[in-house]
XYZ file of C-alpha atoms in Angstrom:
558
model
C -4.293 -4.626 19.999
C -3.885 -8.405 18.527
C -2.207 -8.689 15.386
C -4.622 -10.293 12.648
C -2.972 -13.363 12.105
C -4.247 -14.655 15.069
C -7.831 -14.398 14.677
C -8.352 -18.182 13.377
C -8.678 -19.706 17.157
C -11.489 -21.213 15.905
C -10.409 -24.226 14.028
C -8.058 -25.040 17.399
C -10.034 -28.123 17.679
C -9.646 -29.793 14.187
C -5.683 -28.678 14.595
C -5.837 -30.940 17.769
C -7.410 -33.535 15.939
C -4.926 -33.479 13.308
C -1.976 -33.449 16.178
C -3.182 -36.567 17.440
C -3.580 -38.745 15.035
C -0.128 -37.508 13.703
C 1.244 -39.847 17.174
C -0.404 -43.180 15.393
C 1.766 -44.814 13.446
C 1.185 -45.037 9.545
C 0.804 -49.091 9.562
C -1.398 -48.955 12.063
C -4.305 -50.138 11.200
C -6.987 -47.573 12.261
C -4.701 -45.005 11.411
C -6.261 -42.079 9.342
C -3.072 -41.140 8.515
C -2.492 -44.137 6.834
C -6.025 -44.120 4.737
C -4.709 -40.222 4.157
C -1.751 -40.552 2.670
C -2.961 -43.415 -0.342
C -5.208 -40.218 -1.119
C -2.889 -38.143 -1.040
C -0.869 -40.503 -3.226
C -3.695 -40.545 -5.477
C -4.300 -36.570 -5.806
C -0.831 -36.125 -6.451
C -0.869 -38.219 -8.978
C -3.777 -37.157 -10.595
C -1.912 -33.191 -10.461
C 0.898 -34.692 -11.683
C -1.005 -36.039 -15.158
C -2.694 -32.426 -14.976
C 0.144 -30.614 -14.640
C 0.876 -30.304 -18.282
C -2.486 -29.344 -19.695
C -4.365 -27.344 -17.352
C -4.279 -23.482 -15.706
C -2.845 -22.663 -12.587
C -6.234 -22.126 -11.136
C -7.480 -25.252 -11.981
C -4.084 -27.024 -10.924
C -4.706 -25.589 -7.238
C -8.042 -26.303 -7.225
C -7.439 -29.500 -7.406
C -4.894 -29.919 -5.252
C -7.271 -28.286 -2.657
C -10.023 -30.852 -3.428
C -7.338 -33.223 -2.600
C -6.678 -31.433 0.992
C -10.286 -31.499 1.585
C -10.671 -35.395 1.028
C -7.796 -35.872 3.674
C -8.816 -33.375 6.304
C -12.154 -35.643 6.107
C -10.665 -38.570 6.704
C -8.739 -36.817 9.827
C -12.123 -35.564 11.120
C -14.213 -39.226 10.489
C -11.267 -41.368 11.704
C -11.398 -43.031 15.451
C -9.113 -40.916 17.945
C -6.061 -42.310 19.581
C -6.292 -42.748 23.206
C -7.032 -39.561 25.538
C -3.796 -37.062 25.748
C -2.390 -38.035 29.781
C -3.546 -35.077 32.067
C -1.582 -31.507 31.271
C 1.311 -31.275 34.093
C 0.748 -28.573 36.616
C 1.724 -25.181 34.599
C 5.213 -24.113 34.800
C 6.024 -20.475 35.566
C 8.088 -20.033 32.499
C 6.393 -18.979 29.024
C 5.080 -22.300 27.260
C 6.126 -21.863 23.186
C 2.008 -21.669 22.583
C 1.874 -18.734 24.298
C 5.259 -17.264 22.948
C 3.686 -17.710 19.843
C 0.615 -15.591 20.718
C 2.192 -12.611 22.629
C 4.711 -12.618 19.624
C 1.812 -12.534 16.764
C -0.004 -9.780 19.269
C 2.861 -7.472 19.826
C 3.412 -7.593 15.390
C 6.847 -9.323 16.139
C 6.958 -10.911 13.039
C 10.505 -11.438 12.710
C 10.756 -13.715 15.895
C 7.337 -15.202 15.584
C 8.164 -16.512 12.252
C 11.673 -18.141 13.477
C 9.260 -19.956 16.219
C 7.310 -20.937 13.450
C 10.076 -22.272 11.609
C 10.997 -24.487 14.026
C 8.068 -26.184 14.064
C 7.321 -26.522 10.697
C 11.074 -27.797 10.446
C 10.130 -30.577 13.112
C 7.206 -31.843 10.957
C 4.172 -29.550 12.311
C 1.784 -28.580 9.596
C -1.254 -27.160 11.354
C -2.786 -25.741 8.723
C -3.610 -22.250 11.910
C 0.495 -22.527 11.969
C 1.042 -22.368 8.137
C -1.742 -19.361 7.726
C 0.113 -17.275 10.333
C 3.509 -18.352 8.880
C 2.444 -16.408 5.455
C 1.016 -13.847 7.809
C 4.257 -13.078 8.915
C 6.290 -13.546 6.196
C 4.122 -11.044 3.969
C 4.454 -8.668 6.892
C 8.399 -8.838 6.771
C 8.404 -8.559 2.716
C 8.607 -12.281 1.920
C 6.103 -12.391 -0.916
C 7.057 -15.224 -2.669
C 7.454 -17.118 0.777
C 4.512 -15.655 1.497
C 2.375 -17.078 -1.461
C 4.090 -20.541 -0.982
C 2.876 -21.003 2.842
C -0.379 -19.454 2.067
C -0.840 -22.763 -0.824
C 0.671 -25.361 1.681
C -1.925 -23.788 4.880
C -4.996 -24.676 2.379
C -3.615 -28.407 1.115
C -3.104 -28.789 4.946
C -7.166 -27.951 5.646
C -7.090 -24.527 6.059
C -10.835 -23.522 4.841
C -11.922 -19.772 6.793
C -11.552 -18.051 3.146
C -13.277 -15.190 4.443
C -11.167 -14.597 7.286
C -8.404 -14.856 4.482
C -10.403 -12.131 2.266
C -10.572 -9.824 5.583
C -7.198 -10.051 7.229
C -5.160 -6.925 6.600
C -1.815 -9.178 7.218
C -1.909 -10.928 3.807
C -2.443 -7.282 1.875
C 1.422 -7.452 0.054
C 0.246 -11.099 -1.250
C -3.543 -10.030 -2.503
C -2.841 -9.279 -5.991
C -0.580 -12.291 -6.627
C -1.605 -15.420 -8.537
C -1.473 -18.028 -5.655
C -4.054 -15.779 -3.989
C -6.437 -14.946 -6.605
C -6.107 -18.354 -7.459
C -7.252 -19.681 -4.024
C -9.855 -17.250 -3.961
C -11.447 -18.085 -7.808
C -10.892 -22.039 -6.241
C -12.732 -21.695 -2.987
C -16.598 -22.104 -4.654
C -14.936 -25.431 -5.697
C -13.571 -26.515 -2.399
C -16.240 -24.965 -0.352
C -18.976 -27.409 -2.410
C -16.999 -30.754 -1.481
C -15.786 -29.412 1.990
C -17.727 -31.191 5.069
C -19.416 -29.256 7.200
C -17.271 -29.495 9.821
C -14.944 -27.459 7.269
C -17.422 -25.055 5.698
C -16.549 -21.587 5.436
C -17.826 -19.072 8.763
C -19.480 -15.863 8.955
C -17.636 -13.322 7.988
C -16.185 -11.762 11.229
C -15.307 -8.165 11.267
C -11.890 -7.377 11.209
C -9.981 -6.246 14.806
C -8.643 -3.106 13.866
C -5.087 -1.685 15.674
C -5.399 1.330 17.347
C -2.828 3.410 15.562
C -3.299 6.483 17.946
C -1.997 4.446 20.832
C 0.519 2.556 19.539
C 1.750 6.004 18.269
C 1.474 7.601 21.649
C 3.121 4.776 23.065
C 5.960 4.393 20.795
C 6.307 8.260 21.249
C 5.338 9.752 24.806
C 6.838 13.011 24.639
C 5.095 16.246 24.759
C 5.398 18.098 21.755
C 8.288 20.836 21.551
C 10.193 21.855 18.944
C 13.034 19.445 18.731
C 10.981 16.746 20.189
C 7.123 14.577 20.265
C 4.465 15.308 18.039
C 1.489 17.400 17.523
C -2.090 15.643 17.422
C -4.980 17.021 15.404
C -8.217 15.979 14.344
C -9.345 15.967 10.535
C -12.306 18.128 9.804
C -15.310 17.312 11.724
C -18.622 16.612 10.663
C -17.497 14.920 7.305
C -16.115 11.759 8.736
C -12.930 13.578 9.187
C -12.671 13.360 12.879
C -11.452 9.533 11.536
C -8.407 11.307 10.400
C -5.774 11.977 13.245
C -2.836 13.841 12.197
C 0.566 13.400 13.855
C 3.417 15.933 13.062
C 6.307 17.611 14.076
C 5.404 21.125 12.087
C 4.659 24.013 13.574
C 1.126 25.380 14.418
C 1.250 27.093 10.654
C 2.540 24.670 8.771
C 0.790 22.051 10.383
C -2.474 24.171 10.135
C -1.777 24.573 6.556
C -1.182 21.033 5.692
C -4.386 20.048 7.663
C -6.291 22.560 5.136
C -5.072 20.866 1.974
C -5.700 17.037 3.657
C -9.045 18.255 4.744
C -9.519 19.470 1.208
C -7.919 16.684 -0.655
C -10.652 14.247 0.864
C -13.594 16.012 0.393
C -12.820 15.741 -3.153
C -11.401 12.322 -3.114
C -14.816 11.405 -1.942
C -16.580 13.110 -3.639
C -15.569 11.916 -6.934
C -14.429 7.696 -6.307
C -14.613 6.852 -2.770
C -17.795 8.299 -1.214
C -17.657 7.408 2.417
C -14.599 8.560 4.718
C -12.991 5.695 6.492
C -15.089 3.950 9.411
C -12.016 3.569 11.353
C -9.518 5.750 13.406
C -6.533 6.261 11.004
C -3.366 7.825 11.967
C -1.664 10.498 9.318
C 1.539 11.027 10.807
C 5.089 13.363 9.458
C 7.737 11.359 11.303
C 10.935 13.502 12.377
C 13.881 12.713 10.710
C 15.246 10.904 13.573
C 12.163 8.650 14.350
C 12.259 7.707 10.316
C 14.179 4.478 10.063
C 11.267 2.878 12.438
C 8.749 3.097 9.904
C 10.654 3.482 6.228
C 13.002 1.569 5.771
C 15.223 3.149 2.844
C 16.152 6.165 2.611
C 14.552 6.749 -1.053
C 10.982 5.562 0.223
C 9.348 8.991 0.892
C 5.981 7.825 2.869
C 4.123 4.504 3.346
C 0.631 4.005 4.167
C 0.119 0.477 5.854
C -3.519 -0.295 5.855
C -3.153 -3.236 8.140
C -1.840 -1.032 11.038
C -4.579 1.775 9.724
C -1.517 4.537 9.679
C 0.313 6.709 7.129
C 3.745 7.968 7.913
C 5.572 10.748 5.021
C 8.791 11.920 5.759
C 7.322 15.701 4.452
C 4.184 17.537 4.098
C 4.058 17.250 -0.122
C 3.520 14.948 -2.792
C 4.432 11.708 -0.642
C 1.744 12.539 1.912
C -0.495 13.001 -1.062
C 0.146 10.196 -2.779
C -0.466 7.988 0.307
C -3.345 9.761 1.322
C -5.016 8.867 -1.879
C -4.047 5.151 -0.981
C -5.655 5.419 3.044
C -9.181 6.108 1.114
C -8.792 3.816 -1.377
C -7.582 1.264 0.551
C -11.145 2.465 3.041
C -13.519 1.761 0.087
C -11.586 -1.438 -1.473
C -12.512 -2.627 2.064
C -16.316 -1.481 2.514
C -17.122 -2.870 -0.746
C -15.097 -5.897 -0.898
C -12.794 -5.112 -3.853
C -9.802 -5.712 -5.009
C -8.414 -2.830 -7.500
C -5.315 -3.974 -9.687
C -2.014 -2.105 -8.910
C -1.838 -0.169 -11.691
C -5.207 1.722 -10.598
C -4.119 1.521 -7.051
C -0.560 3.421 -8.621
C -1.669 5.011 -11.373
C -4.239 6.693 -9.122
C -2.036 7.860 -5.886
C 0.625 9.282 -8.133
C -1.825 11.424 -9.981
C -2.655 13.447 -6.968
C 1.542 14.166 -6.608
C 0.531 17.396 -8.069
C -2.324 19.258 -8.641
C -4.310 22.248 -7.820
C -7.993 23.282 -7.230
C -9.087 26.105 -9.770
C -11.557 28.751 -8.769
C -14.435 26.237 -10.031
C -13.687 23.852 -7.567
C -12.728 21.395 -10.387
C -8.946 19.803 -10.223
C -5.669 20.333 -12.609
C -3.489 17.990 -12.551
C 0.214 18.309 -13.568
C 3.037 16.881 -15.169
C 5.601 16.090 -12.304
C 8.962 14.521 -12.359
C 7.530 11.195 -14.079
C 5.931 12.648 -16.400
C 10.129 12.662 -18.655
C 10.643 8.903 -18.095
C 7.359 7.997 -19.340
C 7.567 10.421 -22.547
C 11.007 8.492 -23.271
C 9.402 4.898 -22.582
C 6.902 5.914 -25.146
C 9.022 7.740 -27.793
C 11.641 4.481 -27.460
C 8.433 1.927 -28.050
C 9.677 0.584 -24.872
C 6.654 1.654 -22.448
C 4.407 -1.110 -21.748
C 1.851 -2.145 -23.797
C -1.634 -1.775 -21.140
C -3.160 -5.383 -21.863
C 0.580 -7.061 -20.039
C 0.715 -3.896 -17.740
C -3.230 -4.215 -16.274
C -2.270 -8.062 -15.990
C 0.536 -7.519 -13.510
C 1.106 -8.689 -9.854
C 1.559 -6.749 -7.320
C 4.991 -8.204 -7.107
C 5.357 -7.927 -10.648
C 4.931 -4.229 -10.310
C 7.026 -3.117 -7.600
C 9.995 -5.205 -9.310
C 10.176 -2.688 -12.213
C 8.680 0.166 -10.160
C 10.953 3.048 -11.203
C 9.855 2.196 -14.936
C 6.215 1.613 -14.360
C 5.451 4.324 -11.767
C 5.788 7.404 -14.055
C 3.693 5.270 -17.292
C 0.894 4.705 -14.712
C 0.623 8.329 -13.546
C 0.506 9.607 -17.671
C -2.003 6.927 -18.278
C -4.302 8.807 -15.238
C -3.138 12.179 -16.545
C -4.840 11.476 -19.806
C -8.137 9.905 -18.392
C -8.380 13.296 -16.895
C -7.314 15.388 -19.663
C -9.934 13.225 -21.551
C -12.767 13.864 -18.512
C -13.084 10.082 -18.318
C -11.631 9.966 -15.042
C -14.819 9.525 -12.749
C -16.304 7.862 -15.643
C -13.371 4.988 -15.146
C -13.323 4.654 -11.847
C -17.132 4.146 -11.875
C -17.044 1.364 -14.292
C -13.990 -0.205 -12.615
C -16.308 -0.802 -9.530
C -19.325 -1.865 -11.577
C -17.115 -4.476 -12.990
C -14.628 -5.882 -10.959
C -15.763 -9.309 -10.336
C -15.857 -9.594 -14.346
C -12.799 -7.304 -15.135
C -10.374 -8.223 -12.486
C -7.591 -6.008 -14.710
C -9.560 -2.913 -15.555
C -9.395 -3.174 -19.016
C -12.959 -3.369 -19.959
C -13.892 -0.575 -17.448
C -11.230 1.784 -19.826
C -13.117 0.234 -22.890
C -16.744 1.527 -21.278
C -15.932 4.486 -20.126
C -13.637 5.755 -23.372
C -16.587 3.970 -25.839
C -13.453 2.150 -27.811
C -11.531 -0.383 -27.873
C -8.117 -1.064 -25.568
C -5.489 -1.076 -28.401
C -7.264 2.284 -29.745
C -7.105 4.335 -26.462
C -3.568 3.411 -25.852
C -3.017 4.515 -29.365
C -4.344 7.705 -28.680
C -2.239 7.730 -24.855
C 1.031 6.820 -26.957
C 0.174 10.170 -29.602
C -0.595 12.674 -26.738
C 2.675 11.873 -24.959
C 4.723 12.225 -27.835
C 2.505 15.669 -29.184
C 2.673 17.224 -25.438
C 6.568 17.296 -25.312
C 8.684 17.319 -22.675
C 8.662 19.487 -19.328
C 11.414 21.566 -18.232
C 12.425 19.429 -15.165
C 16.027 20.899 -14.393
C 18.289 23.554 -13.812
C 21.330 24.121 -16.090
C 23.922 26.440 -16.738
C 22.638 30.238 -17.967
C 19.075 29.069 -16.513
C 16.913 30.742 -13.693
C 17.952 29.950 -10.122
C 17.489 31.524 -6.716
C 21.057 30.769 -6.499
C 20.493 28.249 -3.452
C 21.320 25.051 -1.360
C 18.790 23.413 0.130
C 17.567 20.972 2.748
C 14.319 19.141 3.414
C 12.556 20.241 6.298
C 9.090 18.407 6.258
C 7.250 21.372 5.525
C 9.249 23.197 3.353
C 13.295 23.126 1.933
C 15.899 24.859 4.556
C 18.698 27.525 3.097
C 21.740 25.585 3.512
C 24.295 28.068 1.567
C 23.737 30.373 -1.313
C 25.881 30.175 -4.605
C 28.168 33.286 -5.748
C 26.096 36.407 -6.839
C 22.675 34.739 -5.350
C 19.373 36.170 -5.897
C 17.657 35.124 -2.900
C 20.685 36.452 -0.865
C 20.040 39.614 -3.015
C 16.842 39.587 -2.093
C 17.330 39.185 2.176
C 16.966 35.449 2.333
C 18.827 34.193 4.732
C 20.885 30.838 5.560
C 18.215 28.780 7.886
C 15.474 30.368 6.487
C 12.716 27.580 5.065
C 11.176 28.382 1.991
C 7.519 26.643 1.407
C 6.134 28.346 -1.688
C 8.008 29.970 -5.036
C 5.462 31.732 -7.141
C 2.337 30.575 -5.731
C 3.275 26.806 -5.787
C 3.948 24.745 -2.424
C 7.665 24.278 -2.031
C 7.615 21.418 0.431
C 10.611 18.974 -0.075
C 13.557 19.497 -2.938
C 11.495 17.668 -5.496
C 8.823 20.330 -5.674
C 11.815 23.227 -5.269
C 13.410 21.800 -7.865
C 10.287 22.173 -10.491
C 8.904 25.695 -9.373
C 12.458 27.107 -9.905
C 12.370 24.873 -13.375
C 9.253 27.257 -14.211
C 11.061 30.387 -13.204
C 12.039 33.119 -15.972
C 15.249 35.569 -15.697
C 14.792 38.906 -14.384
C 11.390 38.115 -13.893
C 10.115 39.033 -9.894
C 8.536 35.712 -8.354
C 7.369 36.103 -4.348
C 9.155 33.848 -2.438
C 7.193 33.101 1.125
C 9.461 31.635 3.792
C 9.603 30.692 7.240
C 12.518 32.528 9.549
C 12.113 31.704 13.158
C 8.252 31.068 13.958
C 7.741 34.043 11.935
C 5.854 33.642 8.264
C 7.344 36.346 5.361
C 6.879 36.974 1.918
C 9.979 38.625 0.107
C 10.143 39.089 -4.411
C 13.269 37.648 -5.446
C 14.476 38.005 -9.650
C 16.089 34.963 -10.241
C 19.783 35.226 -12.040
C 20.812 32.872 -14.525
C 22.602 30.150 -13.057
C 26.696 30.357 -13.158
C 26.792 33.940 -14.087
């Protein structure tokens, strides 16, 4: 399936225009090039005396008025004589259609070294420049990204809503170049000519992640090899939902449940409709990782342009980019943007919880939940007006520190039943409260300051959680492994009481106490909860068999 950057055929002609009258020389004197470039002169200098006392929006919106004024003069000029007749085709691969198959085939790396070269040489078609950021958001290049994106518009790039729908420039979308271009484009779209005007919006050509998937991995499922396929529960829109894994038929079974159940009350409370578009949930082997995350740290990633989640385990990962493959389906179908820290702050919540009898949710405190009590207790958490303001980019560079403040900020909308309340307003807003803070302020009844206040006092009044496992505490007296449904018996420590118990070395443990065990993480709290002497049931996996053995944890080096 074609890649999105290359959906902007359309504007072929004008970039042919463009090419041509780039072969007249500037003196000459019919030479649009020429009349362009005293324009240009002149909208430079007019930035230039702007520079100093105006905002960034305004600054690019008139250097985009500028671009408009020359792309005119390109498209009202007189052409230079006819191109001479194309030579017969050659059998070898012209660089046009390099280009193409490279863009189609998500090559990004390669097609953006192409690009390069021809942006080096002095090409800038504004189609080249838009796929250039294409690529270079694709490949993690954000600020690269944001740069190319400005230079495609000066050059006469004008299908905004192409822009607004094309899943290739989602790293870049909460960035200031782009929602600058975007608050800029009423502007530009007023003086544009027709010839420039904004089209229809088109829908967007969606990847077929099922495929590709297939494709990439062909064979049949056995244990040390392929992947199991699955549907998501019919009849709901979860037949959408195709699941991927390597489990076996009860784990996989069991982690199907909870998805199944997870988005019925995902919708159900913020997102209403299931996605209209096959999406691939997939928990990669261990071996087929590196292909899809790149670090070993990064746990699961759901890329919306290539409609597929991959987790590296069945726990809070998959959760937490679940959350993100619905949100991502309504941001979409309603034309939203939501700021990262709801986008964050939202996914991480759903790290761990539980259903109650009621069919109302609990959330609770996970591994985060320590760093942001310290950030708070220090006075170095952030204050929310600079922390709803951020970038995406902004974000991610001081991730580790702003994850966990994010997920306590959600924690206490929902100890405070204003969750649904937010989330509401946030979408009755957004085109007036790009940051979210006046959606907190409507749904609380209070000001900002005074419902941060009231955060900052019920993280310091809620104390810490017990989040590790000293000397003297209560242990199985275990090593462990992941193993993507579960954590594998690697060895057992001296007087162990899961060896006491008949656990045995291979054996993969999935739930402690009645809470899913299903990477280290998640061990590493339920055994945090665990009191001495104190019988828990431990339920394992041994073989393809499913047991259930009580184990009395010891305390820990004795």
């Amino acid at each position: 399936m074609p890649g999105s950057c290359q959906r902007h055929r359309a504007i072929a002609g004008r970039a042919r225009i463009q090419r041509r009258m780039r072969r007249l020389p500037a003196s000459h004197p019919t030479s649009a090039c020429g009349r362009a470039r005293g324009r240009e002169g002149m909208i430079g200098r007019m930035i230039g005396r702007m520079i100093h006392r105006t905002n960034f929006a305004q600054l690019l919106r008139a250097a985009m008025v500028g671009a408009v004024l020359i792309a005119a003069s390109f498209l009202t000029a007189p052409l230079a004589a006819a191109d001479p007749p194309s030579p017969p085709a050659d059998i070898r691969e012209s660089p046009a259609d390099l280009l193409d198959r490279l863009l189609r085939a998500r090559r990004f790396d390669e097609a953006q070294r192409l690009m390069q070269r021809r942006m080096d040489d002095g090409d800038r078609d504004p189609v080249l420049l838009y796929n250039s950021a294409c690529a270079l958001a694709q490949l993690g290049q954000l600020q690269a990204a944001e740069k190319r994106l400005l230079e495609c518009v000066k050059a006469g790039f004008r299908d905004f809503d192409a822009m607004e729908a094309d899943d290739d420039l989602e790293p870049v979308r909460a960035s200031r170049t782009y929602e600058a271009i975007m608050e800029a484009r009423t502007a530009i779209d007023a003086r544009a000519p027709s010839a420039l005007a904004p089209r229809p919006r088109r829908k967007t050509l969606v990847p077929d992640p099922v495929a590709q998937w297939k494709s990439d991995h062909p064979e049949e499922y056995r244990s040390d090899k392929g992947y199991r396929y699955d549907h998501g529960e019919e009849g709901n829109g979860g037949e959408n939902l195709v699941y991927a894994t390597f489990l076996d038929e009860a784990s996989h079974a069991r982690m199907k449940r909870m998805l199944d159940e997870l988005a019925t009350h995902l919708r159900r409370a913020y997102f209403g409709k299931p996605p209209e578009d096959i999406v691939l949930v997939a928990i990669v082997r261990p071996a087929d990782a590196k292909k899809y995350l790149e670090r070993a740290e990064v746990r699961g990633m759901y890329l919306h342009s290539a409609r597929r989640l991959v987790s590296r385990d069945a726990g809070q990962s998959l959760q937490h980019e679940f959350v993100h493959l619905l949100h991502f389906a309504q941001m979409e179908r309603i034309g939203q943007r939501h700021p990262i820290w709801v986008q964050e702050g939202l996914a991480s919540l759903y790290e761990d919880y539980e259903f109650r009898a009621d069919g109302s949710v609990e959330f609770h405190p996970n591994i985060r939940f320590n760093i942001a009590r310290r950030q708070v207790v220090s006075k170095t958490a952030k204050h929310w007006d600079q922390l709803f303001a951020l970038s995406g980019e902004a974000f991610m560079q001081d991730a580790e520190r702003l994850y966990p403040e994010v997920r306590s900020i959600f924690e206490f909308f929902a100890r405070e039943k204003k969750l649904e309340e937010f989330y509401r307003q946030l979408c009755n807003t957004a085109t007036t409260d790009p940051d979210g803070s006046s959606a907190v302020e409507k749904a609380f009844g209070e000001p900002l300051a005074r419902v941060e206040d009231r955060w900052r006092k019920w993280m310091i009044e809620r104390g810490a959680i017990d989040d590790s496992i000293d000397q003297n505490d209560a242990s199985l007296g275990i090593t462990v492994d992941d193993a993507g449904d579960g954590v594998r018996i690697r060895s057992f420590v001296l007087k162990s009481a899961a060896k006491a118990a008949g656990l045995r070395v291979g054996d993969v443990i999935f739930e402690v106490g009645g809470s899913p065990v299903r990477n280290r993480d998640e061990m590493q709290l339920a055994v945090a909860r665990l009191v001495i002497s104190t019988p828990v049931e431990v339920k394992f996996r041994r073989d393809e068999q499913e047991l259930t053995l009580p184990v009395s944890p010891r305390a820990l080096g004795r």
